[in-house]
Short mmCIF file of C-alpha atoms and ligand atoms in Angstrom, two decimals:
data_model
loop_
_atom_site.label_atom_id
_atom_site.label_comp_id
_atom_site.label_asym_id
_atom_site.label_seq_id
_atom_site.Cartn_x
_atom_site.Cartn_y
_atom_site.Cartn_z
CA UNK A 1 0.00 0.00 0.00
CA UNK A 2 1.47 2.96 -0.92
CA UNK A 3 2.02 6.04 1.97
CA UNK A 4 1.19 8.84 -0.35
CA UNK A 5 1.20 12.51 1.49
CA UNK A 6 -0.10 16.17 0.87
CA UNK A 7 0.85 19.55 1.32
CA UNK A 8 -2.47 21.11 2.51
CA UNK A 9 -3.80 21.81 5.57
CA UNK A 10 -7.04 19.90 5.37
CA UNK A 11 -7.87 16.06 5.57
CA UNK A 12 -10.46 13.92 6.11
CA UNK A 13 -9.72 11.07 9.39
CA UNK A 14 -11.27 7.23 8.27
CA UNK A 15 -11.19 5.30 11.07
CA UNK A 16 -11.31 1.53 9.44
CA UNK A 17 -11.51 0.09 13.24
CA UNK A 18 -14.67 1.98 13.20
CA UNK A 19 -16.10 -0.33 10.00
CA UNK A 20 -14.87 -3.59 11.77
CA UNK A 21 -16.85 -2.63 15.00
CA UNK A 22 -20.42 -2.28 12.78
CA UNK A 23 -19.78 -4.94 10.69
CA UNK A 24 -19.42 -7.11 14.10
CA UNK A 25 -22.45 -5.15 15.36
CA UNK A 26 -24.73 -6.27 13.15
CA UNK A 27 -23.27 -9.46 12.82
CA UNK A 28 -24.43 -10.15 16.26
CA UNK A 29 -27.48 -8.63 15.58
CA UNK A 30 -29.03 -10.88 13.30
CA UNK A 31 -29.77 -14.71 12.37
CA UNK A 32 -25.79 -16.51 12.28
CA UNK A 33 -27.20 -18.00 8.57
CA UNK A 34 -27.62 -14.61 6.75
CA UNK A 35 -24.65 -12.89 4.95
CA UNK A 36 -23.70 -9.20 4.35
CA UNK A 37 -23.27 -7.23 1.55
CA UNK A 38 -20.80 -4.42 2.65
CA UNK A 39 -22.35 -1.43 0.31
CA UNK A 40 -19.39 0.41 -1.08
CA UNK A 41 -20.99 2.32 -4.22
CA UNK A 42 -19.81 5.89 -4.75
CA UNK A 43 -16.48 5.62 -3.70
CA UNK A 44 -17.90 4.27 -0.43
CA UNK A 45 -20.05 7.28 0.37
CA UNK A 46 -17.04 8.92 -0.01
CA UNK A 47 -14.98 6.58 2.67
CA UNK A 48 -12.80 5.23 0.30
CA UNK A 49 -14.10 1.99 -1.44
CA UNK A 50 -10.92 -0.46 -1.63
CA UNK A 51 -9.79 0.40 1.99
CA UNK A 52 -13.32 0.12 3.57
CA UNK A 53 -13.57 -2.90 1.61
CA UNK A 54 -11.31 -4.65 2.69
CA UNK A 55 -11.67 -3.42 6.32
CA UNK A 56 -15.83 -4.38 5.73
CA UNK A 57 -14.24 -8.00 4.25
CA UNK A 58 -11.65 -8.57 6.95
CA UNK A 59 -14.51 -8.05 9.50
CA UNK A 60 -17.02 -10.31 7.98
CA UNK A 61 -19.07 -9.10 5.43
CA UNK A 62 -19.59 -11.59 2.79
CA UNK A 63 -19.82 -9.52 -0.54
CA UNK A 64 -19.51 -6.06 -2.12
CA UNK A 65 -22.53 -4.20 -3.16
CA UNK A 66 -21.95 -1.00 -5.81
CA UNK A 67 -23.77 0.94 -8.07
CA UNK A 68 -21.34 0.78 -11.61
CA UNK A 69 -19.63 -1.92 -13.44
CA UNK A 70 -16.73 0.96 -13.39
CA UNK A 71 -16.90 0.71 -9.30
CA UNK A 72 -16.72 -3.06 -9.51
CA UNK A 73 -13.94 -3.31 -11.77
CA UNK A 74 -11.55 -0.90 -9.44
CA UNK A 75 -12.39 -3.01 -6.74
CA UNK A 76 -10.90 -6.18 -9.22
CA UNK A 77 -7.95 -3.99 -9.96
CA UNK A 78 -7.09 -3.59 -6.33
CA UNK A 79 -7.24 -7.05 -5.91
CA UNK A 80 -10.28 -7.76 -4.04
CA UNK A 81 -11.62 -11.40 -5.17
CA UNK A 82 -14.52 -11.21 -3.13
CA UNK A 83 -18.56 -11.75 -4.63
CA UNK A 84 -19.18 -8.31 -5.95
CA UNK A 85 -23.01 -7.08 -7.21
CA UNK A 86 -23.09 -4.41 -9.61
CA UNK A 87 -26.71 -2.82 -7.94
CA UNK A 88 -27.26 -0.80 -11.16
CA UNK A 89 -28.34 -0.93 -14.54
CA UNK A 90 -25.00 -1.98 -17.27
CA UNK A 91 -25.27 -1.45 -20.83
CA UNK A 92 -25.65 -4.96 -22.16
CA UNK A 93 -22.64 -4.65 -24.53
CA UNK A 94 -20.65 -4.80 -21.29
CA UNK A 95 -21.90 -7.89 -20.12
CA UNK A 96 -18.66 -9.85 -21.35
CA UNK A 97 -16.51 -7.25 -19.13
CA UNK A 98 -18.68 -8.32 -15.85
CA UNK A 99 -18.29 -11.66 -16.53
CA UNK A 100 -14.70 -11.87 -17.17
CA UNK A 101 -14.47 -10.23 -13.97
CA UNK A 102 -16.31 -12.52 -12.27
CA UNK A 103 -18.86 -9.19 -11.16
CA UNK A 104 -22.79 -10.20 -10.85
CA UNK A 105 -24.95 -8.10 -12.52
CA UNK A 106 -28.75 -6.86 -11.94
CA UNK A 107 -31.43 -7.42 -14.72
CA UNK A 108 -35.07 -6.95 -15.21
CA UNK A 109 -35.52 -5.96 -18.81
CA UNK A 110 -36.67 -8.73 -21.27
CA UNK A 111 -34.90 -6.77 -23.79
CA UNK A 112 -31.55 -6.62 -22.33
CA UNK A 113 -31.11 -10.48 -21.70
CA UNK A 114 -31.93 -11.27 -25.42
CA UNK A 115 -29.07 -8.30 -26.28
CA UNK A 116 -26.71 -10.59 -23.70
CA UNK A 117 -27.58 -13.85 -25.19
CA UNK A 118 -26.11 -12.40 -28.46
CA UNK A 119 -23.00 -10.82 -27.50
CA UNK A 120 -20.21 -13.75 -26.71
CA UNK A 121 -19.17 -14.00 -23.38
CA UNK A 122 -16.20 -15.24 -21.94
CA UNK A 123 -17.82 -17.77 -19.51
CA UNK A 124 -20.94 -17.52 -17.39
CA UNK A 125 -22.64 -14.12 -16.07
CA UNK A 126 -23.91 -14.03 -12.66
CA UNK A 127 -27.32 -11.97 -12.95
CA UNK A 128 -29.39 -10.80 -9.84
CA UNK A 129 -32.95 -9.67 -10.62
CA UNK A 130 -34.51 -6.94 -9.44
CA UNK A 131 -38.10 -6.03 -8.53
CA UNK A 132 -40.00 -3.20 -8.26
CA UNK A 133 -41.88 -3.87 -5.39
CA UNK A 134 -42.60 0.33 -4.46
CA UNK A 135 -39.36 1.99 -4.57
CA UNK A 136 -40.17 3.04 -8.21
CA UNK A 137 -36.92 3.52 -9.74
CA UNK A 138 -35.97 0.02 -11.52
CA UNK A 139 -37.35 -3.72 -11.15
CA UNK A 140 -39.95 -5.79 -12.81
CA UNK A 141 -43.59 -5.11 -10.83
CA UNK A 142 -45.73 -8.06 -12.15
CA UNK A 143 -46.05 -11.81 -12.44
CA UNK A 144 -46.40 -11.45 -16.15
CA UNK A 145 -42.74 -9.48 -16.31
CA UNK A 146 -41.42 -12.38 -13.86
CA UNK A 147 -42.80 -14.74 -16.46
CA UNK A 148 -41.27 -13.61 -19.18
CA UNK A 149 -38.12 -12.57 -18.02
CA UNK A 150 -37.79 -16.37 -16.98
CA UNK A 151 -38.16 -17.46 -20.01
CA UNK A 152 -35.85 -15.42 -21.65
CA UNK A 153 -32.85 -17.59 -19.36
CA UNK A 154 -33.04 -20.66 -21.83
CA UNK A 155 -29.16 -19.76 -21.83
CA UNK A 156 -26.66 -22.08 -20.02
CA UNK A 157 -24.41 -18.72 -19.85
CA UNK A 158 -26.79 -17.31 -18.02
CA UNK A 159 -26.67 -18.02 -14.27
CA UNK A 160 -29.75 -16.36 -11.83
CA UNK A 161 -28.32 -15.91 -9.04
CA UNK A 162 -30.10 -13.58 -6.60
CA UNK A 163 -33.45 -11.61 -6.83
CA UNK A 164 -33.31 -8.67 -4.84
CA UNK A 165 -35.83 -5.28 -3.95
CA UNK A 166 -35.43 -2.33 -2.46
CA UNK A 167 -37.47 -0.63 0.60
CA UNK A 168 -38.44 3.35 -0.40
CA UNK A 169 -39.55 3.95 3.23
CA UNK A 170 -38.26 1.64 5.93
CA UNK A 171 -36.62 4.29 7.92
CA UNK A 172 -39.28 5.66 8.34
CA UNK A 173 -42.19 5.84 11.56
CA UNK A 174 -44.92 4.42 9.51
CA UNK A 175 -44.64 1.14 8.19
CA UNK A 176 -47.89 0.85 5.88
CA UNK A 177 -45.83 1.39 2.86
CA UNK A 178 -43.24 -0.79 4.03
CA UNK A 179 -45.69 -3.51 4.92
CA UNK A 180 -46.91 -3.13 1.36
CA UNK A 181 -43.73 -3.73 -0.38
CA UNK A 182 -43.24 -6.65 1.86
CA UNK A 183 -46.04 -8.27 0.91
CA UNK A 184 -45.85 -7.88 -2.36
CA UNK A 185 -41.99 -9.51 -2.61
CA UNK A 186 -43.24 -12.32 -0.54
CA UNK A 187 -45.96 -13.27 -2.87
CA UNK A 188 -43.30 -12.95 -5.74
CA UNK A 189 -40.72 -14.77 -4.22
CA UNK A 190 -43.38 -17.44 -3.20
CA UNK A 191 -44.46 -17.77 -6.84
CA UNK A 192 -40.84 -17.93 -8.05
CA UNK A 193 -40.07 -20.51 -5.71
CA UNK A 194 -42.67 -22.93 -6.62
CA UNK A 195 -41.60 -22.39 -10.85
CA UNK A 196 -37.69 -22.34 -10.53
CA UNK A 197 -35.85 -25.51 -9.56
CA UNK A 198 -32.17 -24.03 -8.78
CA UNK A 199 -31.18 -22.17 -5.36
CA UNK A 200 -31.61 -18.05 -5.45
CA UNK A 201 -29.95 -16.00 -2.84
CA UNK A 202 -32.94 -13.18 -1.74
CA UNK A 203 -31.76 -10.19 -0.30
CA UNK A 204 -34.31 -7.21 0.51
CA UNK A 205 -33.03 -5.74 3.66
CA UNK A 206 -30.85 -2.01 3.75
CA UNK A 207 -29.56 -0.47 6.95
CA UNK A 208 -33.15 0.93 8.12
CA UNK A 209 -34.55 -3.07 7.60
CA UNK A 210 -31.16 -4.72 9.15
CA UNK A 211 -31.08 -2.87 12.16
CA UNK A 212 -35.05 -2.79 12.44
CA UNK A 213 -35.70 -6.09 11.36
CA UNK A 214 -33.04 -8.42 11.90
CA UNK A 215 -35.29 -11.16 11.46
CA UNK A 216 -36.34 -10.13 7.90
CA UNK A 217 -36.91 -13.44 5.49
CA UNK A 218 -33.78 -13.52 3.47
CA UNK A 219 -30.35 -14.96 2.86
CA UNK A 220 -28.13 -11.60 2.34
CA UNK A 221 -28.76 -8.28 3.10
CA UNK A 222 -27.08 -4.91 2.49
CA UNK A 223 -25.60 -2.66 4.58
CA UNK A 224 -25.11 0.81 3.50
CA UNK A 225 -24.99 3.81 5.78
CA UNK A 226 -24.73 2.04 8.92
CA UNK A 227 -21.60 0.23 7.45
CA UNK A 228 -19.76 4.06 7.85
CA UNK A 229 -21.26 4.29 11.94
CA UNK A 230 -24.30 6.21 10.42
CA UNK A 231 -27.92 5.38 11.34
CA UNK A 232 -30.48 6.02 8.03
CA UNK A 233 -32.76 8.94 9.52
CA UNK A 234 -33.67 10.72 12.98
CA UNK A 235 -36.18 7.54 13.67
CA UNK A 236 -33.90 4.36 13.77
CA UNK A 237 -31.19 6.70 15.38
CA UNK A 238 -33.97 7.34 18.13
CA UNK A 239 -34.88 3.56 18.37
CA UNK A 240 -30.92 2.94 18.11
CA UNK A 241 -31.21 -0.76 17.29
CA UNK A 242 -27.49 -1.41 17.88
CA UNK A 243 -24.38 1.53 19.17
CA UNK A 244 -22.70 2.18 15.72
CA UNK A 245 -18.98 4.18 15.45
CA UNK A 246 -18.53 7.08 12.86
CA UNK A 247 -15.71 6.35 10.83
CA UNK A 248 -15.41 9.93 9.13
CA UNK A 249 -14.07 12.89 10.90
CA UNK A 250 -13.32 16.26 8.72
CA UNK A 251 -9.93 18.40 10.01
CA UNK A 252 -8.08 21.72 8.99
CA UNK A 253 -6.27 24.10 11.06
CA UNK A 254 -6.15 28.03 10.95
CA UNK A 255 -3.95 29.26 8.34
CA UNK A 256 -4.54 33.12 9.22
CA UNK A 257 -5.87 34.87 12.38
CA UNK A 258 -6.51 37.97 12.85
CA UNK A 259 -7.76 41.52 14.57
CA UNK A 260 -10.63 42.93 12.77
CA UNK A 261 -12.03 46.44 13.59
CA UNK A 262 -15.65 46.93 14.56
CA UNK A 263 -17.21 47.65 10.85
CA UNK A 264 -14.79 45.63 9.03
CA UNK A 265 -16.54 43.06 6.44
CA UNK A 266 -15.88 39.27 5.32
CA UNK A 267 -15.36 37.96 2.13
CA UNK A 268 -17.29 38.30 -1.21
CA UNK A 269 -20.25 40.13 -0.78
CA UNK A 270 -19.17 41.74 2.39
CA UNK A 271 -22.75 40.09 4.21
CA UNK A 272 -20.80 40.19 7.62
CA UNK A 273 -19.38 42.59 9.08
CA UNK A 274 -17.97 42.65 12.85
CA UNK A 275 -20.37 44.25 15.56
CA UNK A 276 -17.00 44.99 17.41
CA UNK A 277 -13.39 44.81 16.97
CA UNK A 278 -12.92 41.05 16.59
CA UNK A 279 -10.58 37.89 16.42
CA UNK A 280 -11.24 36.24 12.48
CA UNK A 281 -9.46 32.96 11.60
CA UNK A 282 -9.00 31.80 8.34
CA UNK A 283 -9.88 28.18 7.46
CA UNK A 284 -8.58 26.19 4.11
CA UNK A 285 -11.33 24.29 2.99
CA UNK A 286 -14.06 25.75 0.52
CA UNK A 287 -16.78 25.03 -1.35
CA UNK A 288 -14.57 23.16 -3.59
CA UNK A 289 -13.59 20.70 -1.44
CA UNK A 290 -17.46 19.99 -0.36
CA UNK A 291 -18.36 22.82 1.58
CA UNK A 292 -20.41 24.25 -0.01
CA UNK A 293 -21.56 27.88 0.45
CA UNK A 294 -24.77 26.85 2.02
CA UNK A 295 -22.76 26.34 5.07
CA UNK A 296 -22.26 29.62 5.80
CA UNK A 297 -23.45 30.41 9.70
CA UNK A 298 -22.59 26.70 10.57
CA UNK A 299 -20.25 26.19 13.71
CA UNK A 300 -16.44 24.69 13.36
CA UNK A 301 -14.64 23.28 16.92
CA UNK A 302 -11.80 25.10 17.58
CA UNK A 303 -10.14 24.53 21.10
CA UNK A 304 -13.08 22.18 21.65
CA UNK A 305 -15.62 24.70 21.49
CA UNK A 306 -18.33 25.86 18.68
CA UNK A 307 -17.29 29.00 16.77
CA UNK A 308 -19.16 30.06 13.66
CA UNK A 309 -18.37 30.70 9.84
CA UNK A 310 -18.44 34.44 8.89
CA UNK A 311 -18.99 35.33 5.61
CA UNK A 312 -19.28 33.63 2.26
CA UNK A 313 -17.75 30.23 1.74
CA UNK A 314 -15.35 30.91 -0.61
CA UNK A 315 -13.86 27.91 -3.40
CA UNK A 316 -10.64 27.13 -1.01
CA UNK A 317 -10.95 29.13 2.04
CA UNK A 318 -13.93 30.95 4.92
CA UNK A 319 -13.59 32.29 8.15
CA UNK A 320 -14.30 31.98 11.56
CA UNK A 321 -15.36 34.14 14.38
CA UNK A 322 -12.61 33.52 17.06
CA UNK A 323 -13.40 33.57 21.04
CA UNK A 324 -9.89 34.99 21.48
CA UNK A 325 -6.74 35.10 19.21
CA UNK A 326 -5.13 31.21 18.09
CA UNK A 327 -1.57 30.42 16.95
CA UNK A 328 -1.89 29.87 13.46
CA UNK A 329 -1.74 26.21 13.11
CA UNK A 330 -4.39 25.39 15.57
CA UNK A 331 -6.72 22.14 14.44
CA UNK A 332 -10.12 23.13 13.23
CA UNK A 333 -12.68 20.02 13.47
CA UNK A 334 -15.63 20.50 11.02
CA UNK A 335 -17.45 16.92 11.34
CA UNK A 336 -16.05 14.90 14.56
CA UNK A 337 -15.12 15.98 17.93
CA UNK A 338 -13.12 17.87 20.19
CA UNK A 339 -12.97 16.78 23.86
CA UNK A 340 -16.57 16.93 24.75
CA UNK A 341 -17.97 18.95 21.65
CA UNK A 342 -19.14 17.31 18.51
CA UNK A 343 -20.25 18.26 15.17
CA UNK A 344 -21.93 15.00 13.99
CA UNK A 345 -22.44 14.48 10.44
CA UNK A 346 -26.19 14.61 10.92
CA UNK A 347 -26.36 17.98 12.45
CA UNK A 348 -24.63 18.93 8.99
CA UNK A 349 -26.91 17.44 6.96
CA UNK A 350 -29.86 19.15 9.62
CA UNK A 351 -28.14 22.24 8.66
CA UNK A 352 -28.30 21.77 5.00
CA UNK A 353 -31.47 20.41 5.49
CA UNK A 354 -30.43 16.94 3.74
CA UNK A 355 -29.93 13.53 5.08
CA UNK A 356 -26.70 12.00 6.52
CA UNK A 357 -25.77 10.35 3.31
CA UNK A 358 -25.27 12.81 1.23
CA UNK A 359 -22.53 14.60 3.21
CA UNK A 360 -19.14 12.45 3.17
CA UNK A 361 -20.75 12.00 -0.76
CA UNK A 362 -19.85 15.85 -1.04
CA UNK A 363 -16.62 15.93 0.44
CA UNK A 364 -14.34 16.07 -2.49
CA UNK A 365 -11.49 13.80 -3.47
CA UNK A 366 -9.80 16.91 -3.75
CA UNK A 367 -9.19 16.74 0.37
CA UNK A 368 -7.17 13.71 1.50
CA UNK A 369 -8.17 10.83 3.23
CA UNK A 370 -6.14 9.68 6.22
CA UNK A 371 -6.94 5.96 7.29
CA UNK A 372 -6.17 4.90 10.86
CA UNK A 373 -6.68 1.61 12.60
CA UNK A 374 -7.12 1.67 16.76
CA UNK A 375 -5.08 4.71 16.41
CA UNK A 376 -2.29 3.72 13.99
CA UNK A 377 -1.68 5.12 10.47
CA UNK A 378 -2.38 2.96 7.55
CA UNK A 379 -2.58 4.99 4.43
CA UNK A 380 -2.73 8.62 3.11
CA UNK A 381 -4.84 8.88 0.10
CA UNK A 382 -3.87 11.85 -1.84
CA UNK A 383 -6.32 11.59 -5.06
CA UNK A 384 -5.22 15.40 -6.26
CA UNK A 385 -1.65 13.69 -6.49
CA UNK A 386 -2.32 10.24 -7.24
C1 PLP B 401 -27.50 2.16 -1.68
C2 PLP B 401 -28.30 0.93 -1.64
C3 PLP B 401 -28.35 0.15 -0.49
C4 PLP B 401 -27.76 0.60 0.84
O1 PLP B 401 -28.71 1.40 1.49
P1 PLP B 401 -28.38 2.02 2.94
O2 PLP B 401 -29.61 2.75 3.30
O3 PLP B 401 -27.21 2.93 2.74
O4 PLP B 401 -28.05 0.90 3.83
C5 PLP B 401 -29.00 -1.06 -0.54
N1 PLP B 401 -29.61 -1.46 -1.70
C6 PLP B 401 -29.61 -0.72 -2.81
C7 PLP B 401 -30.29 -1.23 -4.03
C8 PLP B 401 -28.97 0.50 -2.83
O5 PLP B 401 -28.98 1.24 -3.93
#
């Protein structure tokens, strides 16, 4: 593994002791038989995918879960041999690349399988089909669909491996919708059962149904969010089903303080402007690194305590109102903690009125990650330099 470094004064912390510990979590948590898919899509939520694979691996999940053949193949390229699911759709003319990669792919398009039965491929393609049952973005929704997608796997090539939905709502405090979809992939799965002879893997379950419903009728489920110490929404954090560990912490340190006189204005726009003569730090992180100008007002720990942004966010750098003058140099935490003060990446997304998810998403590759272990250093992931 290469140590790569950076010259900036901004990096985000992954603790990968911190994946371990939810991975064993939820292992504990539900039925010894079932397996995990570790959920690593989009650069996993912007944890790094190889190292939290492998950390997600090394702790017990069974499989990876991503969105894009392009995700599953740098996972092959680092060298991870583990089952992998490509979640989204793949252009059929790519099928041969999946399978000589040994990466399952989802289906439920009539269309597409008679494309794949005329390309060649390399050897056999492991195909996961996907139903509809609510969420309303991709799947087959009927019995006649089922039927005919069925029939369309005439092809020894073609190997159906898993069936899988999707839950739009289980985080949520109402479960009629949830109850719904539930229903409706039982009484699919119950008619597929009695019409296909060969063993399917069913998986159904995200982090909202794994930690709500361990006991959920399946043989693999996949955990997302939770994976990174996250819980989905407000609710299941309330209920708090099982103590998870954040594994992403955001850093930078003052690069610039400062006296300002009462009067004086802050950045573009001058929109603030001090009440009194005040201390004004300078932080180097900016809208192009993720945080974005909406941020604006939000507080930063400094000296473990909350101080707010002045000004506009700028592309590389904003400011902070000071308590009292700081060496330059001094850490600024922006998601994480200091001593008894945190900034957790849901009141971020509260503040940007979003959900958790979406934050580490938005913190660009452009800041490094730093990947610890029970405290030691394991790898420095400089993407601007890499
Ligand atoms: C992203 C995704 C997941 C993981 O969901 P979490 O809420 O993050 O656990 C599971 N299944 C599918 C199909 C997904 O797209």
């Amino acid at each position: 593994m290469a140590i790569e470094t950076f010259y900036r004064d901004s990096w985000v912390e992954i603790r990968l002791d911190a994946i371990s510990h939810n991975i064993q979590k939820l292992r504990k948590h539900i039925p010894k038989e079932k397996k995990i898919f570790a959920v690593v899509k989009a650069n996993a939520y912007g944890h790094g995918d190889v190292q939290v694979a492998n950390a997600a691996l090394e702790a017990g999940a069974d499989a990876l879960a991503v969105s894009l053949l392009d995700e599953a193949l740098r996972l092959r390229e680092h060298g991870i041999t583990a089952p992998i699911l490509v979640m989204g759709w793949i252009r059929s003319k790519d099928a041969p690349l999946a399978a000589a990669h040994d990466i399952a792919v989802t289906f439920f398009q009539k269309e597409w399988v008679q494309e794949v039965k005329r390309v060649e491929l390399p050897c056999p393609l492991k195909l996961h089909m996907k139903w509809d049952t609510g969420m309303g973005r991709v799947g087959i929704r009927t019995l006649d669909e089922l039927e005919s997608l069925l029939a369309e796997l005439d092809d020894d090539r073609l190997v159906l491996e898993g069936v899988f939905t999707h839950f739009a709502t289980a985080d949520e405090e109402d479960f009629v919708y949830f109850e719904r979809q539930r229903r409706l992939y039982k009484d699919m799965r119950a008619y597929l059962e009695g019409v296909w002879p060969k063993p399917i893997v069913f998986h159904s379950s995200n982090s909202a149904t794994s930690l709500r419903f361990p006991g959920q009728q399946e043989d693999m489920l996949r955990f997302g969010i939770s994976l990174y110490g996250l819980y989905p929404s407000p609710v299941v954090k309330a209920e708090r089903p099982i103590e998870l560990q954040p594994a992403f912490s955001l850093h930078s340190s003052l690069v610039h303080v400062k006296q300002v006189k009462k009067g004086d204005c802050i950045s573009y726009g001058a929109t603030y402007c001090a009440e009194e003569d005040e201390w004004i730090g300078t932080v180097p992180l900016g809208y192009a690194d993720g945080w974005i100008r909406q941020l604006q007002g939000i507080d930063v720990l400094i000296d473990g305590k909350r101080m707010p942004i002045v000004g506009r966010i700028c592309m590389d750098q904003f400011m902070v109102k000071l308590d009292q003058p700081y060496e330059t140099g001094e850490k600024v935490t922006l998601i994480g903690r200091q001593g008894n003060e945190e900034i957790s990446m849901d009141e971020v997304a509260a503040y940007l009125d979003t959900i958790n998810y979406e934050i580490p998403c938005i913190i660009s590759s452009r800041v490094p990650r730093i990947y610890y272990d029970s405290g030691e250093l394991i790898e420095v992931k400089n993407a601007v330099t890499s």
